[in-house]
Amino acid sequence: MAVTKKSNQDFKQLLASASCALFAGNTLAVEVQEDWKYDAATLIYVEGDSRVTAIEPVISATKTYDSETKLNIKVAGDTLTGASPNGATPSDAVQTYTGPSGNGSYTTPANEQPLDDTFKDTRVSAAVNWVAPLNRDWSYGTGGYISSEHDYLSLGVNGSLSRYFNQKNTTLSFGLALASDTISPVGGTPEGLTVMSAYTGDDDDDDDDDGGDDDEDDDESSESKNGVDVIFGVTQVINRKTIMQFNYGISSASGYNTDPYKILSVIDDSSGTNYGGNYQIDGSNVYLYEKRPESRVKQSIYWQTKYQLDNNDILNLSYRYMFDDWGVTSHTVDFKYRFRFEKQYFEPQVRWYKQSKADFYQRYLTSSNYQTEDYASSDYRLGDLDTITLGLRYGYQFEDNTEFYTRFSVYQQTNTGDQGFGKLVSQELYPDTTATMLTLGYKF
Amino acid sequence: MKPIMLLKTLPLVSTILLLGCSDLGVKPWERDLLAQDDMSIISEPLESGLNDHIYFSKEASSGGQGFGGGGCGCN
């Protein structure tokens, strides 16, 4: 037998470490060394048409105690600047909106996309995760995170349990994550589906909308949202070159699911010269704050396969089907192929995503329905949406086991939907968005 | 499909999968390729995290491979 003492030891390590990492943030490395290993990167994200620019530095430190016991700490920052769609429709006249703080205003020139250029944010987040074996057949993981922005705070904990079967060729996993978010919109929480006041921020206490139990609408209020995520997973070694994973996930978010900064235009649908134009009261355009249901349950089915070819290249293919009780369904296919050379690799990537709109998504409201809707949002992220990502990652491994890598990708979003009526038809209601992303990273 | 129904059928599905999977797999000494970092299910966790964050803030779906992203006011 050509099995040496050294390779026996290798087997032990390999066997232990090849068991499957199920949950994001937990990786298993081959080397068993009680050192910290770091992965540091910065992502630069730039949208076309001078929209959002984001810079996100992140560092992840992993201490390996043995092949199955690891501690991971991740810290990330996030700076966003630029302009984001406020949800209103473009118009043939200049539009003026009250700023999010309620005391300023911003305008959109005629025939241009309404963007909120007061959009700015800085986020800091930290996460800690621990994975360890319980015994030969069981392992567990636990972790927590905090993420803070000037108007948003999120705290979360998670735990997972894995059971190995069939000589660790099959791993069943169960994971549970709890999150508690606090939202403190600048200038207070607007009451959903009420009219945005024309200039200064002191908002209505008035009428319309039936039974909104969004909090009271006055300044400095904060809202909360609680999340529960459950995942069941099966990871299966198929053969020496193939590993496969199936997950079923269910995720519930209850509380304030609305975006406090998004509004909807009200379009005049009474026949006349303003048919398809902005509906006005007392000479001012009418805009409503959006409102989403206070509960959302999402479910997903996920399948992933990794296959190593005879030439050592690796193919990584995944598919996700997601559906929720807001009426959104989506399909995601992600394909990566890693060309591996002795010291370096190239990894082209294609990701395709298609979603159908939420039941309450409307690109605009009309003068005849704006007082009768229970929920409405014109957030393009809840509309009919197709996106495609094309990416290329390159990595170079140095003699000392460190690695430099970079990834460039282009992300394109295409929305489709109702084209409006009257004057609105000549407006571009669903502009495409293109973003380019560059990541530079170093593992050491 | 109702969540409760899925939860009820889950043990059955798991059992079938387990039985079906018992013929699959490798012997411990055949794990050389699977043990490579590049072959782990999430081989680039940092990249996955950054991407999840972008997609969470631009699309209505999240999660699947792991927990559903989130933790920010970006969506």
Short mmCIF file of C-alpha atoms in Angstrom, two decimals:
data_model
loop_
_atom_site.label_atom_id
_atom_site.label_comp_id
_atom_site.label_asym_id
_atom_site.label_seq_id
_atom_site.Cartn_x
_atom_site.Cartn_y
_atom_site.Cartn_z
CA MET A 1 0.00 0.00 0.00
CA ALA A 2 1.31 3.35 -0.95
CA VAL A 3 -0.33 5.08 1.94
CA THR A 4 2.38 6.74 3.95
CA LYS A 5 2.27 8.05 7.48
CA LYS A 6 2.22 11.60 6.16
CA SER A 7 -0.65 11.01 3.82
CA ASN A 8 -2.55 9.30 6.62
CA GLN A 9 -2.29 12.48 8.57
CA ASP A 10 -3.37 14.42 5.56
CA PHE A 11 -6.40 12.18 5.29
CA LYS A 12 -7.41 12.98 8.82
CA GLN A 13 -7.20 16.64 8.11
CA LEU A 14 -8.86 16.39 4.77
CA LEU A 15 -11.65 14.22 6.04
CA ALA A 16 -12.41 16.57 8.84
CA SER A 17 -12.18 19.71 6.83
CA ALA A 18 -14.05 18.56 3.77
CA SER A 19 -17.31 18.50 5.64
CA CYS A 20 -19.56 21.12 4.30
CA ALA A 21 -19.71 24.76 5.24
CA LEU A 22 -23.36 25.58 5.12
CA PHE A 23 -23.84 29.09 6.23
CA ALA A 24 -22.39 32.25 4.84
CA GLY A 25 -19.40 33.50 6.71
CA ASN A 26 -18.16 30.11 7.77
CA THR A 27 -15.38 28.66 5.70
CA LEU A 28 -13.33 25.60 6.31
CA ALA A 29 -9.70 25.77 5.39
CA VAL A 30 -7.54 22.77 4.72
CA GLU A 31 -4.59 23.80 6.82
CA VAL A 32 -4.88 23.17 10.48
CA GLN A 33 -2.95 25.97 12.03
CA GLU A 34 -3.70 27.99 15.08
CA ASP A 35 -3.06 31.26 13.32
CA TRP A 36 -5.24 34.11 12.39
CA LYS A 37 -5.85 34.35 8.68
CA TYR A 38 -7.15 37.55 7.14
CA ASP A 39 -9.05 38.44 4.05
CA ALA A 40 -9.29 42.18 3.39
CA ALA A 41 -11.00 43.79 0.45
CA THR A 42 -12.58 46.98 -0.77
CA LEU A 43 -15.52 47.12 -3.10
CA ILE A 44 -16.16 50.18 -5.22
CA TYR A 45 -19.65 50.34 -6.65
CA VAL A 46 -20.60 53.01 -9.16
CA GLU A 47 -23.97 53.44 -10.86
CA GLY A 48 -24.28 55.20 -14.19
CA ASP A 49 -25.94 58.61 -14.59
CA SER A 50 -24.26 59.90 -11.44
CA ARG A 51 -26.46 57.85 -9.20
CA VAL A 52 -25.24 55.88 -6.21
CA THR A 53 -21.56 55.44 -5.50
CA ALA A 54 -20.57 53.13 -2.69
CA ILE A 55 -17.24 52.23 -1.16
CA GLU A 56 -17.20 49.23 1.09
CA PRO A 57 -14.02 48.15 2.86
CA VAL A 58 -14.24 44.86 4.72
CA ILE A 59 -11.89 42.69 6.70
CA SER A 60 -12.45 39.16 7.86
CA ALA A 61 -10.22 37.43 10.39
CA THR A 62 -10.43 33.71 10.99
CA LYS A 63 -8.72 31.81 13.74
CA THR A 64 -8.50 28.09 13.24
CA TYR A 65 -8.24 26.00 16.38
CA ASP A 66 -8.51 22.67 14.64
CA SER A 67 -9.87 21.57 11.31
CA GLU A 68 -13.45 21.99 12.46
CA THR A 69 -13.22 24.69 15.09
CA LYS A 70 -13.06 28.24 13.91
CA LEU A 71 -13.73 31.75 15.02
CA ASN A 72 -14.48 34.38 12.41
CA ILE A 73 -14.75 38.11 12.95
CA LYS A 74 -15.80 40.40 10.16
CA VAL A 75 -15.90 44.17 10.18
CA ALA A 76 -17.22 46.22 7.27
CA GLY A 77 -17.77 49.85 6.48
CA ASP A 78 -19.98 51.29 3.81
CA THR A 79 -20.19 54.81 2.44
CA LEU A 80 -22.92 55.74 -0.01
CA THR A 81 -23.34 58.98 -1.86
CA GLY A 82 -25.30 60.05 -4.89
CA ALA A 83 -28.92 60.08 -5.89
CA SER A 84 -31.57 57.43 -5.64
CA PRO A 85 -34.99 57.24 -7.34
CA ASN A 86 -37.63 58.65 -5.00
CA GLY A 87 -40.44 56.70 -6.64
CA ALA A 88 -42.21 59.56 -8.41
CA THR A 89 -42.75 59.50 -12.16
CA PRO A 90 -40.98 61.92 -14.49
CA SER A 91 -43.14 64.74 -15.78
CA ASP A 92 -43.22 67.37 -18.51
CA ALA A 93 -43.01 70.02 -15.79
CA VAL A 94 -40.48 70.76 -13.07
CA GLN A 95 -41.32 68.85 -9.88
CA THR A 96 -40.53 69.93 -6.34
CA TYR A 97 -40.48 67.55 -3.40
CA THR A 98 -40.19 68.03 0.30
CA GLY A 99 -36.84 66.70 1.50
CA PRO A 100 -36.73 63.68 3.81
CA SER A 101 -36.01 65.92 6.74
CA GLY A 102 -39.24 67.76 6.07
CA ASN A 103 -37.66 71.17 6.08
CA GLY A 104 -36.00 71.40 2.71
CA SER A 105 -36.93 70.64 -0.82
CA TYR A 106 -35.35 69.37 -4.00
CA THR A 107 -36.47 69.61 -7.58
CA THR A 108 -36.43 67.48 -10.69
CA PRO A 109 -36.22 69.21 -14.07
CA ALA A 110 -38.92 68.44 -16.62
CA ASN A 111 -38.67 65.07 -18.36
CA GLU A 112 -35.97 63.78 -16.02
CA GLN A 113 -35.96 60.93 -13.54
CA PRO A 114 -36.97 62.07 -10.06
CA LEU A 115 -33.94 61.37 -7.91
CA ASP A 116 -33.45 62.19 -4.27
CA ASP A 117 -29.98 63.65 -4.21
CA THR A 118 -29.95 64.05 -0.44
CA PHE A 119 -29.15 60.35 -0.34
CA LYS A 120 -26.06 59.79 1.78
CA ASP A 121 -25.25 57.13 4.26
CA THR A 122 -22.48 55.53 6.22
CA ARG A 123 -22.80 52.09 7.68
CA VAL A 124 -20.56 50.16 10.04
CA SER A 125 -21.11 46.52 10.76
CA ALA A 126 -19.40 43.79 12.72
CA ALA A 127 -20.12 40.07 12.88
CA VAL A 128 -18.72 37.21 14.90
CA ASN A 129 -19.21 33.55 14.06
CA TRP A 130 -18.02 30.39 15.76
CA VAL A 131 -18.18 26.83 14.45
CA ALA A 132 -17.12 23.73 16.36
CA PRO A 133 -17.84 20.01 16.55
CA LEU A 134 -20.06 18.63 19.29
CA ASN A 135 -18.89 15.08 18.71
CA ARG A 136 -18.07 12.82 15.77
CA ASP A 137 -21.45 13.23 14.14
CA TRP A 138 -22.60 16.67 15.15
CA SER A 139 -21.30 20.19 14.87
CA TYR A 140 -22.72 23.56 15.68
CA GLY A 141 -22.27 27.19 14.80
CA THR A 142 -23.27 30.37 16.52
CA GLY A 143 -22.85 34.04 15.83
CA GLY A 144 -24.12 37.56 16.03
CA TYR A 145 -23.85 40.90 14.28
CA ILE A 146 -24.50 44.57 14.65
CA SER A 147 -24.99 47.01 11.81
CA SER A 148 -25.45 50.71 12.35
CA GLU A 149 -26.42 53.63 10.11
CA HIS A 150 -27.58 57.08 11.13
CA ASP A 151 -31.22 56.05 10.64
CA TYR A 152 -31.04 52.28 10.94
CA LEU A 153 -29.78 49.83 13.54
CA SER A 154 -29.83 46.10 13.09
CA LEU A 155 -28.89 43.46 15.65
CA GLY A 156 -28.91 39.75 15.01
CA VAL A 157 -27.98 36.37 16.42
CA ASN A 158 -27.82 33.02 14.71
CA GLY A 159 -27.22 29.38 15.47
CA SER A 160 -26.88 26.24 13.41
CA LEU A 161 -26.64 22.54 13.98
CA SER A 162 -25.24 19.98 11.55
CA ARG A 163 -25.43 16.21 11.57
CA TYR A 164 -23.15 14.07 9.42
CA PHE A 165 -24.19 10.80 7.83
CA ASN A 166 -22.68 8.25 5.48
CA GLN A 167 -19.04 8.81 6.42
CA LYS A 168 -19.65 12.55 6.28
CA ASN A 169 -20.77 12.38 2.70
CA THR A 170 -24.15 13.72 3.73
CA THR A 171 -24.64 16.68 6.04
CA LEU A 172 -28.02 17.77 7.29
CA SER A 173 -28.11 21.27 8.68
CA PHE A 174 -30.55 23.43 10.48
CA GLY A 175 -30.01 27.14 11.05
CA LEU A 176 -31.96 29.81 12.85
CA ALA A 177 -31.32 33.56 12.74
CA LEU A 178 -33.11 36.30 14.63
CA ALA A 179 -32.84 39.97 13.78
CA SER A 180 -34.14 43.10 15.41
CA ASP A 181 -34.06 46.33 13.41
CA THR A 182 -34.80 49.87 14.52
CA ILE A 183 -35.60 52.42 11.86
CA SER A 184 -35.42 56.11 12.72
CA PRO A 185 -36.22 58.01 9.54
CA VAL A 186 -34.74 61.47 9.24
CA GLY A 187 -37.50 63.90 10.15
CA GLY A 188 -39.73 61.21 11.62
CA THR A 189 -41.78 58.41 10.16
CA PRO A 190 -44.26 59.55 7.53
CA GLU A 191 -47.64 57.90 7.71
CA GLY A 192 -48.02 55.57 4.77
CA LEU A 193 -50.31 56.64 1.92
CA THR A 194 -50.81 60.16 3.20
CA VAL A 195 -50.10 63.19 1.06
CA MET A 196 -46.57 64.54 1.25
CA SER A 197 -46.85 68.13 2.33
CA ALA A 198 -45.89 70.61 -0.33
CA TYR A 199 -43.06 72.45 1.38
CA THR A 200 -42.22 72.35 5.06
CA GLY A 201 -42.21 69.16 6.95
CA ASP A 202 -44.96 69.42 9.49
CA ASP A 203 -47.02 66.61 8.24
CA ASP A 204 -50.67 66.04 8.36
CA ASP A 205 -52.63 64.33 10.94
CA ASP A 206 -55.29 64.09 8.46
CA ASP A 207 -57.68 61.84 6.83
CA ASP A 208 -57.50 59.33 4.10
CA ASP A 209 -56.06 55.93 4.53
CA ASP A 210 -57.99 53.43 6.45
CA GLY A 211 -56.66 51.57 9.37
CA GLY A 212 -52.98 52.27 8.99
CA ASP A 213 -51.42 51.15 12.18
CA ASP A 214 -48.08 52.59 11.32
CA ASP A 215 -47.16 54.53 14.33
CA GLU A 216 -48.14 58.10 14.75
CA ASP A 217 -46.72 60.32 12.11
CA ASP A 218 -44.78 62.89 13.99
CA ASP A 219 -41.13 63.66 14.01
CA GLU A 220 -38.46 61.70 15.81
CA SER A 221 -40.51 58.54 16.01
CA SER A 222 -38.78 55.29 15.36
CA GLU A 223 -40.09 52.02 14.03
CA SER A 224 -39.06 48.44 14.49
CA LYS A 225 -38.89 45.29 12.44
CA ASN A 226 -38.18 41.76 13.58
CA GLY A 227 -36.86 38.98 11.43
CA VAL A 228 -36.79 35.22 11.84
CA ASP A 229 -34.90 33.11 9.32
CA VAL A 230 -34.86 29.34 9.27
CA ILE A 231 -32.80 27.21 6.90
CA PHE A 232 -32.77 23.47 6.36
CA GLY A 233 -29.94 22.20 4.24
CA VAL A 234 -28.56 18.98 2.81
CA THR A 235 -25.02 18.92 1.54
CA GLN A 236 -24.07 15.81 -0.36
CA VAL A 237 -20.77 14.61 -1.71
CA ILE A 238 -21.66 13.03 -5.03
CA ASN A 239 -18.26 11.72 -6.00
CA ARG A 240 -14.60 12.65 -5.75
CA LYS A 241 -15.15 15.72 -7.92
CA THR A 242 -18.67 16.82 -7.15
CA ILE A 243 -20.41 18.31 -4.15
CA MET A 244 -24.00 19.47 -4.08
CA GLN A 245 -26.19 21.43 -1.72
CA PHE A 246 -29.95 21.86 -1.34
CA ASN A 247 -31.44 24.41 1.02
CA TYR A 248 -34.93 25.36 1.94
CA GLY A 249 -35.24 28.70 3.69
CA ILE A 250 -38.13 30.53 5.22
CA SER A 251 -37.83 34.08 6.40
CA SER A 252 -40.32 36.28 8.15
CA ALA A 253 -40.08 40.05 8.57
CA SER A 254 -42.69 41.72 10.71
CA GLY A 255 -43.00 45.36 11.58
CA TYR A 256 -42.02 48.39 9.56
CA ASN A 257 -41.26 47.04 6.07
CA THR A 258 -41.91 50.37 4.37
CA ASP A 259 -39.26 52.63 2.90
CA PRO A 260 -39.89 55.97 4.62
CA TYR A 261 -38.17 57.93 1.85
CA LYS A 262 -40.12 56.58 -1.10
CA ILE A 263 -43.16 58.31 -2.57
CA LEU A 264 -45.67 57.74 -5.38
CA SER A 265 -46.95 60.23 -7.94
CA VAL A 266 -50.66 60.65 -8.30
CA ILE A 267 -51.57 60.91 -11.98
CA ASP A 268 -54.66 62.72 -13.19
CA ASP A 269 -56.96 60.26 -14.92
CA SER A 270 -59.91 62.57 -15.44
CA SER A 271 -60.35 63.47 -19.07
CA GLY A 272 -59.11 66.92 -19.98
CA THR A 273 -55.91 68.72 -20.81
CA ASN A 274 -54.08 67.28 -17.83
CA TYR A 275 -54.93 63.64 -18.62
CA GLY A 276 -51.81 61.66 -17.67
CA GLY A 277 -50.19 64.64 -15.94
CA ASN A 278 -49.57 65.10 -12.22
CA TYR A 279 -52.77 65.42 -10.24
CA GLN A 280 -52.84 68.70 -8.34
CA ILE A 281 -54.62 70.07 -5.30
CA ASP A 282 -54.41 73.82 -4.68
CA GLY A 283 -51.86 74.12 -7.46
CA SER A 284 -49.46 71.56 -5.97
CA ASN A 285 -48.67 68.11 -7.28
CA VAL A 286 -49.96 65.33 -5.05
CA TYR A 287 -47.44 62.73 -3.90
CA LEU A 288 -48.13 60.00 -1.36
CA TYR A 289 -45.72 58.27 0.96
CA GLU A 290 -45.52 54.60 0.15
CA LYS A 291 -46.84 51.91 2.44
CA ARG A 292 -46.05 48.18 2.55
CA PRO A 293 -47.66 45.39 4.57
CA GLU A 294 -46.30 44.90 8.06
CA SER A 295 -45.59 41.27 7.51
CA ARG A 296 -43.67 39.46 4.84
CA VAL A 297 -42.85 35.76 4.60
CA LYS A 298 -40.31 34.72 2.00
CA GLN A 299 -39.41 31.18 1.09
CA SER A 300 -36.56 29.97 -1.02
CA ILE A 301 -35.27 26.78 -2.52
CA TYR A 302 -31.61 26.75 -3.35
CA TRP A 303 -29.45 24.27 -5.20
CA GLN A 304 -25.74 24.50 -5.79
CA THR A 305 -23.21 22.21 -7.37
CA LYS A 306 -19.47 22.39 -7.54
CA TYR A 307 -17.64 20.18 -9.94
CA GLN A 308 -13.93 19.84 -10.52
CA LEU A 309 -12.97 18.98 -14.07
CA ASP A 310 -10.11 16.70 -15.07
CA ASN A 311 -7.99 19.75 -15.84
CA ASN A 312 -8.56 21.01 -12.25
CA ASP A 313 -10.85 23.84 -13.30
CA ILE A 314 -13.91 24.28 -11.14
CA LEU A 315 -17.45 24.82 -12.24
CA ASN A 316 -19.85 26.37 -9.76
CA LEU A 317 -23.53 26.52 -10.63
CA SER A 318 -26.46 27.52 -8.46
CA TYR A 319 -30.14 28.15 -8.82
CA ARG A 320 -32.55 29.81 -6.40
CA TYR A 321 -36.29 30.00 -6.55
CA MET A 322 -37.85 32.48 -4.17
CA PHE A 323 -41.45 33.37 -3.50
CA ASP A 324 -43.18 35.42 -0.86
CA ASP A 325 -46.63 36.40 0.33
CA TRP A 326 -46.29 39.81 -1.31
CA GLY A 327 -46.62 38.08 -4.66
CA VAL A 328 -42.97 38.33 -5.62
CA THR A 329 -41.42 35.29 -7.25
CA SER A 330 -37.88 35.16 -8.52
CA HIS A 331 -35.41 32.93 -10.29
CA THR A 332 -31.66 33.32 -9.93
CA VAL A 333 -29.02 31.39 -11.84
CA ASP A 334 -25.40 31.95 -10.98
CA PHE A 335 -22.61 30.37 -12.98
CA LYS A 336 -18.90 30.61 -12.28
CA TYR A 337 -16.05 28.84 -13.92
CA ARG A 338 -12.60 28.98 -12.36
CA PHE A 339 -9.68 28.41 -14.71
CA ARG A 340 -6.92 27.30 -12.39
CA PHE A 341 -3.23 27.59 -13.12
CA GLU A 342 -0.31 26.89 -10.89
CA LYS A 343 -0.21 30.26 -9.14
CA GLN A 344 -3.19 32.09 -10.49
CA TYR A 345 -6.78 31.74 -11.54
CA PHE A 346 -9.36 33.49 -13.69
CA GLU A 347 -13.01 33.19 -12.87
CA PRO A 348 -15.63 34.50 -15.26
CA GLN A 349 -19.13 34.74 -13.84
CA VAL A 350 -22.63 35.20 -15.18
CA ARG A 351 -25.61 35.78 -12.92
CA TRP A 352 -29.12 36.08 -14.22
CA TYR A 353 -32.04 37.19 -12.07
CA LYS A 354 -35.71 37.60 -12.87
CA GLN A 355 -38.45 38.71 -10.52
CA SER A 356 -42.17 39.33 -10.81
CA LYS A 357 -43.71 42.30 -9.07
CA ALA A 358 -45.28 42.52 -5.65
CA ASP A 359 -49.09 42.63 -5.63
CA PHE A 360 -49.15 46.17 -4.29
CA TYR A 361 -46.46 47.53 -6.61
CA GLN A 362 -47.76 50.39 -8.76
CA ARG A 363 -45.58 52.69 -10.79
CA TYR A 364 -47.98 55.52 -9.91
CA LEU A 365 -51.38 56.06 -8.32
CA THR A 366 -54.24 57.82 -10.05
CA SER A 367 -56.60 60.54 -8.95
CA SER A 368 -59.36 57.96 -8.77
CA ASN A 369 -57.59 55.26 -6.74
CA TYR A 370 -55.14 57.09 -4.51
CA GLN A 371 -57.52 57.33 -1.59
CA THR A 372 -58.65 53.75 -1.65
CA GLU A 373 -55.45 51.68 -1.74
CA ASP A 374 -54.42 49.73 1.35
CA TYR A 375 -50.80 49.43 0.30
CA ALA A 376 -48.77 50.85 -2.53
CA SER A 377 -45.12 51.22 -3.47
CA SER A 378 -43.45 52.31 -6.68
CA ASP A 379 -40.05 51.08 -5.53
CA TYR A 380 -38.55 49.59 -8.69
CA ARG A 381 -37.07 46.83 -6.53
CA LEU A 382 -40.59 45.48 -6.05
CA GLY A 383 -41.53 45.71 -9.73
CA ASP A 384 -41.05 43.33 -12.64
CA LEU A 385 -37.31 43.22 -12.86
CA ASP A 386 -34.56 41.45 -14.78
CA THR A 387 -30.94 41.79 -13.89
CA ILE A 388 -27.75 40.39 -15.28
CA THR A 389 -24.27 40.42 -13.82
CA LEU A 390 -21.14 39.73 -15.81
CA GLY A 391 -18.00 39.40 -13.76
CA LEU A 392 -14.38 38.36 -13.88
CA ARG A 393 -12.27 37.52 -10.89
CA TYR A 394 -8.53 37.11 -10.99
CA GLY A 395 -6.30 35.82 -8.23
CA TYR A 396 -2.57 35.38 -7.79
CA GLN A 397 -1.10 33.20 -5.05
CA PHE A 398 2.32 34.14 -3.73
CA GLU A 399 4.95 31.75 -2.38
CA ASP A 400 4.09 32.65 1.21
CA ASN A 401 0.51 31.48 0.78
CA THR A 402 -0.90 34.96 0.54
CA GLU A 403 -3.16 35.91 -2.33
CA PHE A 404 -3.98 39.05 -4.21
CA TYR A 405 -7.29 39.12 -6.03
CA THR A 406 -9.47 41.48 -7.94
CA ARG A 407 -12.92 41.26 -9.41
CA PHE A 408 -14.59 43.46 -11.95
CA SER A 409 -18.27 43.15 -12.73
CA VAL A 410 -21.02 44.93 -14.54
CA TYR A 411 -24.59 44.78 -13.27
CA GLN A 412 -27.54 45.76 -15.39
CA GLN A 413 -31.14 46.16 -14.21
CA THR A 414 -34.11 46.29 -16.55
CA ASN A 415 -37.57 47.12 -15.22
CA THR A 416 -40.75 46.65 -17.15
CA GLY A 417 -44.39 47.47 -16.44
CA ASP A 418 -47.43 49.56 -17.13
CA GLN A 419 -46.59 52.37 -19.55
CA GLY A 420 -49.14 54.86 -18.28
CA PHE A 421 -51.69 56.88 -20.21
CA GLY A 422 -52.13 60.33 -21.71
CA LYS A 423 -49.15 62.63 -21.15
CA LEU A 424 -47.39 60.01 -19.06
CA VAL A 425 -46.84 57.72 -22.04
CA SER A 426 -44.11 59.97 -23.39
CA GLN A 427 -42.12 59.67 -20.14
CA GLU A 428 -39.49 57.01 -19.46
CA LEU A 429 -41.04 55.18 -16.51
CA TYR A 430 -38.56 52.32 -16.30
CA PRO A 431 -35.03 53.52 -16.97
CA ASP A 432 -32.34 50.86 -16.98
CA THR A 433 -29.67 51.02 -14.32
CA THR A 434 -26.11 49.94 -14.92
CA ALA A 435 -23.56 49.59 -12.17
CA THR A 436 -19.90 48.70 -12.33
CA MET A 437 -18.11 47.11 -9.43
CA LEU A 438 -14.46 46.67 -8.67
CA THR A 439 -13.11 44.66 -5.76
CA LEU A 440 -9.48 44.59 -4.71
CA GLY A 441 -8.50 42.15 -2.02
CA TYR A 442 -5.64 40.45 -0.26
CA LYS A 443 -5.59 37.27 1.80
CA PHE A 444 -2.81 36.91 4.32
CA MET B 1 -47.15 26.34 -1.16
CA LYS B 2 -47.99 27.01 2.49
CA PRO B 3 -45.02 27.18 4.89
CA ILE B 4 -46.73 24.73 7.25
CA MET B 5 -47.15 22.18 4.49
CA LEU B 6 -43.51 22.46 3.59
CA LEU B 7 -42.51 22.08 7.21
CA LYS B 8 -44.64 18.94 7.48
CA THR B 9 -43.17 17.34 4.40
CA LEU B 10 -39.62 18.22 5.32
CA PRO B 11 -38.86 15.17 7.51
CA LEU B 12 -40.17 12.91 4.75
CA VAL B 13 -38.11 14.65 2.10
CA SER B 14 -35.02 14.51 4.32
CA THR B 15 -35.46 10.79 4.93
CA ILE B 16 -35.84 10.08 1.22
CA LEU B 17 -32.82 12.21 0.46
CA LEU B 18 -30.78 10.47 3.14
CA LEU B 19 -31.69 7.03 1.87
CA GLY B 20 -31.09 8.10 -1.71
CA CYS B 21 -27.81 9.68 -0.78
CA SER B 22 -26.43 6.68 1.08
CA ASP B 23 -25.06 5.25 -2.17
CA LEU B 24 -23.38 8.48 -3.09
CA GLY B 25 -20.15 9.87 -1.82
CA VAL B 26 -16.54 8.90 -1.45
CA LYS B 27 -14.30 6.98 0.90
CA PRO B 28 -12.23 9.04 3.32
CA TRP B 29 -9.11 8.55 1.21
CA GLU B 30 -10.84 9.97 -1.84
CA ARG B 31 -11.34 13.44 -0.43
CA ASP B 32 -8.23 15.03 -1.86
CA LEU B 33 -10.08 17.23 -4.35
CA LEU B 34 -13.05 18.03 -2.16
CA ALA B 35 -10.72 19.16 0.59
CA GLN B 36 -9.32 21.98 -1.49
CA ASP B 37 -10.44 25.43 -0.38
CA ASP B 38 -11.70 26.14 -3.88
CA MET B 39 -14.09 23.20 -3.63
CA SER B 40 -15.84 24.27 -0.46
CA ILE B 41 -19.44 25.30 -0.99
CA ILE B 42 -18.70 28.92 -0.10
CA SER B 43 -15.11 29.26 -1.17
CA GLU B 44 -15.01 33.06 -1.19
CA PRO B 45 -17.10 34.16 1.80
CA LEU B 46 -16.01 37.78 1.57
CA GLU B 47 -17.05 38.05 -2.06
CA SER B 48 -20.33 36.29 -1.27
CA GLY B 49 -20.99 38.74 1.54
CA LEU B 50 -20.30 41.79 -0.62
CA ASN B 51 -22.47 40.45 -3.43
CA ASP B 52 -25.31 39.52 -1.08
CA HIS B 53 -25.27 43.06 0.24
CA ILE B 54 -25.46 44.56 -3.26
CA TYR B 55 -28.22 42.24 -4.41
CA PHE B 56 -30.18 42.69 -1.20
CA SER B 57 -30.19 46.43 -1.77
CA LYS B 58 -31.16 46.19 -5.47
CA GLU B 59 -33.59 43.27 -5.69
CA ALA B 60 -36.59 41.88 -3.81
CA SER B 61 -34.96 38.53 -3.04
CA SER B 62 -32.21 37.56 -0.66
CA GLY B 63 -30.72 34.54 1.05
CA GLY B 64 -30.99 31.00 -0.20
CA GLN B 65 -27.42 29.92 0.21
CA GLY B 66 -27.34 31.27 3.72
CA PHE B 67 -29.39 33.61 5.83
CA GLY B 68 -31.17 36.35 3.98
CA GLY B 69 -28.70 39.16 4.10
CA GLY B 70 -30.28 42.29 5.40
CA GLY B 71 -29.26 44.08 8.49
CA CYS B 72 -29.25 47.39 6.70
CA GLY B 73 -31.66 50.09 5.71
CA CYS B 74 -30.77 49.69 2.07
CA ASN B 75 -33.98 47.92 1.16
#
